[in-house]
Amino acid sequence: MPRETLTKDQIIRTAVDLLDDEGLEGLNMRSLGKRLGTVATAVYWHVKNKDDLVLLAGDRVWQEIELPDLAAVDWRTAATRMATGLHAMLARHPWLVQAFGSYVFYGPGKSRYDDHSLAVYEAGGFAGAEADRAAGAVFTFVLGNAMGTAAMASLTRRLGRGGGNPGELLRDVMAKATEIAMPFPRLRSRLIAPGEYGEAPEGTFEHGLQALLDGLEARLAARRVATGRSTTPAEN
Amino acid sequence: MPRETLTKDQIIRTAVDLLDDEGLEGLNMRSLGKRLGTVATAVYWHVKNKDDLVLLAGDRVWQEIELPDLAAVDWRTAATRMATGLHAMLARHPWLVQAFGSYVFYGPGKSRYDDHSLAVYEAGGFAGAEADRAAGAVFTFVLGNAMGTAAMASLTRRLGRGGGNPGELLRDVMAKATEIAMPFPRLRSRLIAPGEYGEAPEGTFEHGLQALLDGLEARLAARRVATGRSTTPAEN
DNA sequence: CGCATGAGTTGAACTAAGTGCAAGAGCACC
DNA sequence: GGTGCTCTTGCACTTAGTTCAACTCATGCG
């Protein structure tokens, strides 16, 4: 039996697990080494450095997203599935959202997603740069939406780390936020009657996404009328 | 003459400057101390810790955004100004976008912005939770859009730090990205003919923003028709 | 006038974490 | 059995957040 040896793939998988559990700030080479049953420096044989590892881990998770079959569903359904698939992936891996601010991801996993995303909008009749802009706008919206979740996840982890009751600490933070919002009438009314406004965040995401797609579709229709093209999307 | 002494405000202003220059990962207590003409530990008298400092700096910059006068412009113009004002602020302070993934901001600066944002959509006829969702969707879109800029700024800084010619290193990264994109037909076509697709990022932002506002406005109009309300926004 | 007090500063030092280096350990092939 | 390659390991260096106790100054009080 050959010596138990590390593989790059195993390292990346373990890094993803660790990132899911501990967040971006919780990933460090020593605890990664421990989780792999070895030491931090062993990892450096397989991976250039920590940044490289984050890039690798941050590209792998894109493979989890299922790409809709464009022959089977209409473009709008496909676009919605692409967006919600990304949304769900980012919710599973909030550290990726954090990393997005500090790293430029351009690996095969993200390329696969991006390419299919363009395919969806082209199938919808968006041509060339129009497809780019539409895909970019939706991507942007989903990403921005995930930031709130990521920040919240990071906060609860932070509170958990410092000893003490996390629930209680969270209540303290909420109380302080309420106090700060008091001088502002609209924020205050929402804090006082949260039941009236507070809504499943998912509903907000879905609503915003459909509004954006409506807007994009309307611009597409307007363009078609102006150029006298048929309303049937181009065959692909 | 009294002894030269630090103030909290001075520390926050210097921290913002340092963050603008060096990014979130470039902020450290020692260099902040140096920039203040003193040492790292002196800062701890005025600020609890680094997280606290980031929160303070990250709230202050919201004050830079000029809030449109709702009596002077229609809601759609106001909404656009709110969004572009935020967009410009985030472009000036890309570190804030990075921080958004890891911190929950809820200070007076952001509250001021959020409250006015709600006011804008309420003036447009969005009621209660509708205004929340509309404001949230636009905020989300602007934030997501800023992430790309932030990542790019972070990358160029990173390349600059490691010695060597940053321009050349950036070209290397581009080359690698191109190589990775090769298997994907749509990405490849865009990389081969960038002039045809590549566009001022500002145009993309403006386009996506207006599409989103179109979509939100259309939903508002639909709601109004359904409930038989007048199309005149409620007086505020 | 002198001193006690408290605000603010400083340097030393501890800890965690990223990473380079050189020595070692197992395995395969000659 | 040796030679070389792959991979692992411990040591050590560095940067950075943070604590602590000692120090300095200005001010107010007796």
CSV table of N, CA, C and O (backbone and C1' of nucleotides) in Angstrom, one decimal, chain B residues 3 5-6 30 38-39 41-42 45-46, chain C residues 6-15:
chain,number,residue,atom,x,y,z
B,3,ARG,N,-0.6,69.8,24.9
B,3,ARG,CA,0.1,68.6,24.2
B,3,ARG,C,-0.7,68.2,23.0
B,3,ARG,O,-1.9,68.1,23.0
B,5,THR,N,-2.5,66.0,20.8
B,5,THR,CA,-3.2,64.8,21.2
B,5,THR,C,-4.1,64.2,20.1
B,5,THR,O,-4.7,65.0,19.3
B,6,LEU,N,-4.3,62.9,20.1
B,6,LEU,CA,-5.1,62.3,19.0
B,6,LEU,C,-6.6,62.5,19.3
B,6,LEU,O,-7.0,62.6,20.5
B,30,ARG,N,-0.1,49.4,12.8
B,30,ARG,CA,1.2,50.1,12.9
B,30,ARG,C,1.3,51.2,11.8
B,30,ARG,O,1.8,52.3,12.1
B,38,THR,N,2.5,58.7,15.3
B,38,THR,CA,2.6,58.1,16.6
B,38,THR,C,2.8,56.6,16.4
B,38,THR,O,3.3,56.1,15.4
B,39,VAL,N,2.3,55.8,17.4
B,39,VAL,CA,2.5,54.4,17.3
B,39,VAL,C,1.1,53.7,17.3
B,39,VAL,O,0.1,54.3,17.7
B,41,THR,N,-0.2,51.5,19.2
B,41,THR,CA,-0.9,51.3,20.5
B,41,THR,C,-1.6,52.5,21.0
B,41,THR,O,-2.6,52.4,21.8
B,42,ALA,N,-1.2,53.7,20.5
B,42,ALA,CA,-1.9,54.9,20.9
B,42,ALA,C,-3.3,54.9,20.4
B,42,ALA,O,-4.2,55.5,21.1
B,45,TRP,N,-6.4,53.7,22.6
B,45,TRP,CA,-7.1,54.5,23.7
B,45,TRP,C,-8.5,55.0,23.2
B,45,TRP,O,-9.4,55.1,23.9
B,46,HIS,N,-8.5,55.3,21.8
B,46,HIS,CA,-9.7,55.9,21.3
B,46,HIS,C,-10.6,54.9,20.6
B,46,HIS,O,-11.8,55.3,20.4
C,6,DG,P,-8.7,60.0,39.4
C,6,DG,O5',-9.2,60.2,37.9
C,6,DG,C5',-9.4,61.6,37.5
C,6,DG,C4',-8.7,61.8,36.1
C,6,DG,C3',-8.9,60.5,35.2
C,6,DG,O3',-9.1,61.0,33.9
C,6,DG,C1',-6.7,61.1,35.3
C,7,DA,P,-9.9,60.1,32.9
C,7,DA,O5',-9.6,60.8,31.5
C,7,DA,C5',-9.4,62.2,31.5
C,7,DA,C4',-8.3,62.6,30.5
C,7,DA,C3',-8.3,61.7,29.2
C,7,DA,O3',-8.0,62.6,28.1
C,7,DA,C1',-6.2,61.5,30.2
C,8,DG,P,-8.3,62.1,26.6
C,8,DG,O5',-6.9,61.5,26.2
C,8,DG,C5',-5.8,62.5,26.0
C,8,DG,C4',-4.5,61.8,25.9
C,8,DG,C3',-4.4,60.8,24.8
C,8,DG,O3',-3.4,61.3,23.9
C,8,DG,C1',-3.4,60.0,26.8
C,9,DT,P,-2.9,60.4,22.6
C,9,DT,O5',-1.5,59.8,23.2
C,9,DT,C5',-0.5,60.7,23.7
C,9,DT,C4',0.7,59.9,24.1
C,9,DT,C3',1.3,59.0,23.0
C,9,DT,O3',2.6,59.3,22.7
C,9,DT,C1',1.1,57.8,25.1
C,10,DT,P,3.4,58.7,21.4
C,10,DT,O5',4.2,57.5,22.1
C,10,DT,C5',5.0,57.8,23.2
C,10,DT,C4',5.5,56.6,23.9
C,10,DT,C3',6.0,55.5,23.0
C,10,DT,O3',7.4,55.4,23.1
C,10,DT,C1',4.7,54.6,24.8
C,11,DG,P,8.3,54.7,21.8
C,11,DG,O5',8.7,53.4,22.6
C,11,DG,C5',9.2,53.5,23.9
C,11,DG,C4',9.3,52.1,24.5
C,11,DG,C3',9.8,51.0,23.6
C,11,DG,O3',10.8,50.2,24.3
C,11,DG,C1',7.7,50.4,24.4
C,12,DA,P,11.5,49.0,23.6
C,12,DA,O5',10.9,47.8,24.4
C,12,DA,C5',10.6,47.9,25.8
C,12,DA,C4',9.9,46.7,26.4
C,12,DA,C3',10.4,45.4,25.7
C,12,DA,O3',10.4,44.4,26.7
C,12,DA,C1',8.0,45.7,25.4
C,13,DA,P,10.9,42.9,26.3
C,13,DA,O5',9.5,42.1,26.1
C,13,DA,C5',8.5,42.3,27.1
C,13,DA,C4',7.2,41.6,26.7
C,13,DA,C3',7.5,40.2,26.0
C,13,DA,O3',6.6,39.3,26.6
C,13,DA,C1',6.0,41.6,24.8
C,14,DC,P,7.0,37.7,26.4
C,14,DC,O5',5.6,37.1,26.0
C,14,DC,C5',4.4,37.5,26.7
C,14,DC,C4',3.2,37.3,25.9
C,14,DC,C3',3.2,36.0,25.1
C,14,DC,O3',2.1,35.2,25.3
C,14,DC,C1',2.6,37.8,23.7
C,15,DT,P,2.0,33.7,24.7
C,15,DT,O5',1.0,33.9,23.5
C,15,DT,C5',-0.2,34.6,23.6
C,15,DT,C4',-0.8,34.8,22.3
C,15,DT,C3',-0.8,33.5,21.4
C,15,DT,O3',-2.1,33.1,21.0
C,15,DT,C1',0.0,35.4,20.2
